[in-house]
PDB file of C-alpha atoms in Angstrom:
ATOM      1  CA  UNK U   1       0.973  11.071 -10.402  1.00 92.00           C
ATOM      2  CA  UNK U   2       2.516  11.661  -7.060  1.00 96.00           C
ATOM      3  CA  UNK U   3       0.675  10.799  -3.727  1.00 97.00           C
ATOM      4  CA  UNK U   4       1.540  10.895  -0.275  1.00 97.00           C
ATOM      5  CA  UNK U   5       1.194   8.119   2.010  1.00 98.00           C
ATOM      6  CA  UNK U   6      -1.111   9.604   3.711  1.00 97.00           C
ATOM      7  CA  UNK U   7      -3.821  10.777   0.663  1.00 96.00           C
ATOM      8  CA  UNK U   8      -3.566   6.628  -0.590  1.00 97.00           C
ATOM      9  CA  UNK U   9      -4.307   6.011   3.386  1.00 96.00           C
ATOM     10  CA  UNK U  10      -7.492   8.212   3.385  1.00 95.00           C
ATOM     11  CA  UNK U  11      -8.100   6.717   0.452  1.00 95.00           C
ATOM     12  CA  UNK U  12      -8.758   3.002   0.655  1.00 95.00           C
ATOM     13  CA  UNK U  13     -11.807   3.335   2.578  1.00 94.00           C
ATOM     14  CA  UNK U  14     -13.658   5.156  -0.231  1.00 95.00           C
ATOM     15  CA  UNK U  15     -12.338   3.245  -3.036  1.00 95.00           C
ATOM     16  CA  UNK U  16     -13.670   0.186  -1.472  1.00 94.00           C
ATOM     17  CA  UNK U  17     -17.404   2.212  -1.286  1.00 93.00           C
ATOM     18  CA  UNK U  18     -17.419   3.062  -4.519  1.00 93.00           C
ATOM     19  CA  UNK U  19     -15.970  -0.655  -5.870  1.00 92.00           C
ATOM     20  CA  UNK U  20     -19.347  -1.930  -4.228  1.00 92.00           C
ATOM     21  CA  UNK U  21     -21.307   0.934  -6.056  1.00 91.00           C
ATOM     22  CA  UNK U  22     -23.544  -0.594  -9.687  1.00 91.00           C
ATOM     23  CA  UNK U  23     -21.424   1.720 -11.928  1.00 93.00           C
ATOM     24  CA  UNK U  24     -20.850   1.615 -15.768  1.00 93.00           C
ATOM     25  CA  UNK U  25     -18.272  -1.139 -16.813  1.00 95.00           C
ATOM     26  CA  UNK U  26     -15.688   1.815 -18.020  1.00 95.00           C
ATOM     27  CA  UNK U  27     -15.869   3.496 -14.697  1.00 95.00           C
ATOM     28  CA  UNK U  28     -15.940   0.105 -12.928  1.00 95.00           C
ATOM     29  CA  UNK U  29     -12.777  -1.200 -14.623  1.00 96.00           C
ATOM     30  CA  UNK U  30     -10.846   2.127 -13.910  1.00 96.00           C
ATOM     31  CA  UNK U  31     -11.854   1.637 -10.264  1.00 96.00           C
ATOM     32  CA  UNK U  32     -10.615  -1.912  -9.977  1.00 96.00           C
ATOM     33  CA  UNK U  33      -7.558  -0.424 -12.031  1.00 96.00           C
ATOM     34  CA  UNK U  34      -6.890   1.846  -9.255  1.00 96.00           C
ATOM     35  CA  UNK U  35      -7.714  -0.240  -6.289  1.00 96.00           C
ATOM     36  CA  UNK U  36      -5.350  -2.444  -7.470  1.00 96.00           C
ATOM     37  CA  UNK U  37      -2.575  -0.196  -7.658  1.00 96.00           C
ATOM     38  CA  UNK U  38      -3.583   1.575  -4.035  1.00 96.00           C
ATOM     39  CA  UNK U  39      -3.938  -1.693  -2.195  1.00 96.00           C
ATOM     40  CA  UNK U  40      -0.498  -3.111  -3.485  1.00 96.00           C
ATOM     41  CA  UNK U  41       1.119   0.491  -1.504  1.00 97.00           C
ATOM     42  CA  UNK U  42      -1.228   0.021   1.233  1.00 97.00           C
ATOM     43  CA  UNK U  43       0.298  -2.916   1.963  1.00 97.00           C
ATOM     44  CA  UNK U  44       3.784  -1.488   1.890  1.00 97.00           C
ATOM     45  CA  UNK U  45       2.168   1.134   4.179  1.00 98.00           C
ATOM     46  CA  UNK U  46       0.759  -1.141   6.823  1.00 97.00           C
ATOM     47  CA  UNK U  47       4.570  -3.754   6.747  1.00 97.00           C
ATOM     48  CA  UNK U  48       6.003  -0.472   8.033  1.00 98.00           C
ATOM     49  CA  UNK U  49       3.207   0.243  10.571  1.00 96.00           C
ATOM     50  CA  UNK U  50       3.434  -3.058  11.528  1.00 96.00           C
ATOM     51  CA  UNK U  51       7.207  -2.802  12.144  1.00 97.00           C
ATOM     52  CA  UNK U  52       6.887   0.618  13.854  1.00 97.00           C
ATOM     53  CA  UNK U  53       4.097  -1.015  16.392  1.00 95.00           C
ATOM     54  CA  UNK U  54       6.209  -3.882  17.059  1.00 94.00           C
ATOM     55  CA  UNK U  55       8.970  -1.380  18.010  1.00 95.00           C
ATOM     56  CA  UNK U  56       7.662   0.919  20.398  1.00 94.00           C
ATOM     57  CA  UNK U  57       4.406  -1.362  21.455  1.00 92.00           C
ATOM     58  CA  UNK U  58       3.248  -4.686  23.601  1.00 91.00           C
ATOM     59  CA  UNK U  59       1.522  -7.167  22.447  1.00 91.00           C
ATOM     60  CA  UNK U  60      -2.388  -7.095  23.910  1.00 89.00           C
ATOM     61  CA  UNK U  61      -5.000  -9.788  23.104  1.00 90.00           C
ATOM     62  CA  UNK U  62      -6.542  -7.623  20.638  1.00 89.00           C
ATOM     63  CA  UNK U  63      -2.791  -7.285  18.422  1.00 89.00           C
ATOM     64  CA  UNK U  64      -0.201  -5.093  18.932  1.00 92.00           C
ATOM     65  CA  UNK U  65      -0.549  -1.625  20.206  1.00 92.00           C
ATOM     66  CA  UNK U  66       1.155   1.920  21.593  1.00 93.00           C
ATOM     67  CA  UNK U  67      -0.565   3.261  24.403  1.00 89.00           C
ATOM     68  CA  UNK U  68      -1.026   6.820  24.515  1.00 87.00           C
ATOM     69  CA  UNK U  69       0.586   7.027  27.884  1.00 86.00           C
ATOM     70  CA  UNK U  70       3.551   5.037  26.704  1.00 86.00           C
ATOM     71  CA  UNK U  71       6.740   7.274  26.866  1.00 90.00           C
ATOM     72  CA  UNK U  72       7.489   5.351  23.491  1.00 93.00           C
ATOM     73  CA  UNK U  73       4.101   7.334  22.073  1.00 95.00           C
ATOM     74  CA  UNK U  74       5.406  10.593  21.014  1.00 94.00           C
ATOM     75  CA  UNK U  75       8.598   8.885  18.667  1.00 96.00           C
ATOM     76  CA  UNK U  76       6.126   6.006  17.734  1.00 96.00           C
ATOM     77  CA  UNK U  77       3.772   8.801  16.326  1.00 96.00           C
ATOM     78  CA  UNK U  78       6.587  11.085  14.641  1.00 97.00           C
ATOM     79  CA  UNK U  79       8.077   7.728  13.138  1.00 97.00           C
ATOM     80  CA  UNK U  80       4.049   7.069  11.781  1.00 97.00           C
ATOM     81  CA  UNK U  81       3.976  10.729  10.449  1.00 98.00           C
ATOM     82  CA  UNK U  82       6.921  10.425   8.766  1.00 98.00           C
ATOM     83  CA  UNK U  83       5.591   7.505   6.978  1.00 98.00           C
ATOM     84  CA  UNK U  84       2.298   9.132   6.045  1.00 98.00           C
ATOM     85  CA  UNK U  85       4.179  12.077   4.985  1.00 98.00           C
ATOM     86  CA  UNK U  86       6.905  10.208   1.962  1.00 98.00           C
ATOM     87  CA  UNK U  87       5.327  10.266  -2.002  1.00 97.00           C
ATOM     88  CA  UNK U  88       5.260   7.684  -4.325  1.00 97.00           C
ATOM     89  CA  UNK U  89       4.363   7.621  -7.931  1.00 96.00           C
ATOM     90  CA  UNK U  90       1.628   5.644  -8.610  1.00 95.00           C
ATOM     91  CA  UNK U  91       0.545   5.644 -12.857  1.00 95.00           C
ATOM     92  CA  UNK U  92      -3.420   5.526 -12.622  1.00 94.00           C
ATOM     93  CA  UNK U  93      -5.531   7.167 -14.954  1.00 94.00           C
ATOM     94  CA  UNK U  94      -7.978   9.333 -13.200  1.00 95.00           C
ATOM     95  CA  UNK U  95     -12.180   8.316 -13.160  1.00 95.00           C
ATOM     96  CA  UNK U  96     -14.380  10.234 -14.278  1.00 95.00           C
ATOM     97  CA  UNK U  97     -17.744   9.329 -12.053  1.00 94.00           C
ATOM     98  CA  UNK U  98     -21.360  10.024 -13.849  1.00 93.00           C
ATOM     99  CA  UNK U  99     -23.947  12.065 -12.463  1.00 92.00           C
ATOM    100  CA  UNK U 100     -26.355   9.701 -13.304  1.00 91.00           C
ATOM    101  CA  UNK U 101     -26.910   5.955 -12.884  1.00 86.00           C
ATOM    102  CA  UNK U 102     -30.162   4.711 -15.096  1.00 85.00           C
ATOM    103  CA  UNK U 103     -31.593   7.878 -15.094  1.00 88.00           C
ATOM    104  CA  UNK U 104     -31.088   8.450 -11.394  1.00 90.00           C
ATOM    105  CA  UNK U 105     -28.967  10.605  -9.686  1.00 91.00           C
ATOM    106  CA  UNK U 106     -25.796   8.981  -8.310  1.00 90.00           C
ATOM    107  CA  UNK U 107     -24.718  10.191  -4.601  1.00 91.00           C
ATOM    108  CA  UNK U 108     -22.085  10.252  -2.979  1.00 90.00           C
ATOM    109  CA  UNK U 109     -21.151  11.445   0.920  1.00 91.00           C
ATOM    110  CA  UNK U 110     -18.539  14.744   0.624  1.00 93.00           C
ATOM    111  CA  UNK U 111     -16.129  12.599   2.765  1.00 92.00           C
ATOM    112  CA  UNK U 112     -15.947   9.927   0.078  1.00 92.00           C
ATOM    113  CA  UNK U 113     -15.345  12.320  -2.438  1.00 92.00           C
ATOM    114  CA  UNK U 114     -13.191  14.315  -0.376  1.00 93.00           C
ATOM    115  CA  UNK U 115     -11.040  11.495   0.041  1.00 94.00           C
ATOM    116  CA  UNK U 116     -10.845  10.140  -3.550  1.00 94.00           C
ATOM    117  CA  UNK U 117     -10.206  13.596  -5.074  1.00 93.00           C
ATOM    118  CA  UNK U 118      -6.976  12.574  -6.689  1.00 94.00           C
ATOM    119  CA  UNK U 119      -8.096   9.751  -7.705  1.00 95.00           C
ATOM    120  CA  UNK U 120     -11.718  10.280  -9.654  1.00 94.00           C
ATOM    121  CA  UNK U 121     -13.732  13.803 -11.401  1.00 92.00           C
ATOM    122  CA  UNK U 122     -17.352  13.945 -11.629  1.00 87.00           C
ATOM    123  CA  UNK U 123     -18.984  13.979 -15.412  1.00 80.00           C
TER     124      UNK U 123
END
């Protein structure tokens, strides 16, 4: 399946709440199965952010950053959107999420489900 930067991105905060959810052992392994794959782009993701703060940035005490008042701001942004922007094929089987949990309703916030759309269906 092809994602953009950007959905995997959106993605990995979600993944992590659900990976901390009690869920069936099927729907748990096809979470870790995807995390897995996400986090090893992620990483790919944040080398390039990395590179593109070092390159338009300063170092601060807190890490490196781009202030928005920089005149480097506006190319360091288009350079970040342009990352955010390229696919990549990841191969993960999509999770199906139940509707129940021990004869209780499993919820979830729209925003984590918004942001894990690709990734998981509801059963």
């Amino acid at each position: 399946m092809r994602f953009r930067n950007e959905e995997i991105w959106n993605a990995r905060a979600a993944i992590q709440r659900l990976i901390e959810e009690k869920l069936p052992v099927k729907v748990s392994y096809g979470l870790a199965k995807i995390a897995n794959k996400v986090n090893e782009q992620l990483k790919i993701i944040e080398q390039v952010r990395m590179g593109l703060l070092r390159k338009y940035g300063e170092r601060t005490e807190s890490g490196w950053e781009v202030k928005n008042n920089s005149e480097k701001f506006g190319k360091f942004m288009e350079e970040v959107q342009e990352l955010l922007a390229q696919e990549v094929e990841l191969v993960i089987e999509k999770v199906t999420l139940p509707t129940e949990i021990n004869g209780e309703l499993f919820q979830l916030e729209p925003r984590i489900l918004m942001a894990l759309e690709k990734f998981v269906g509801i059963g």
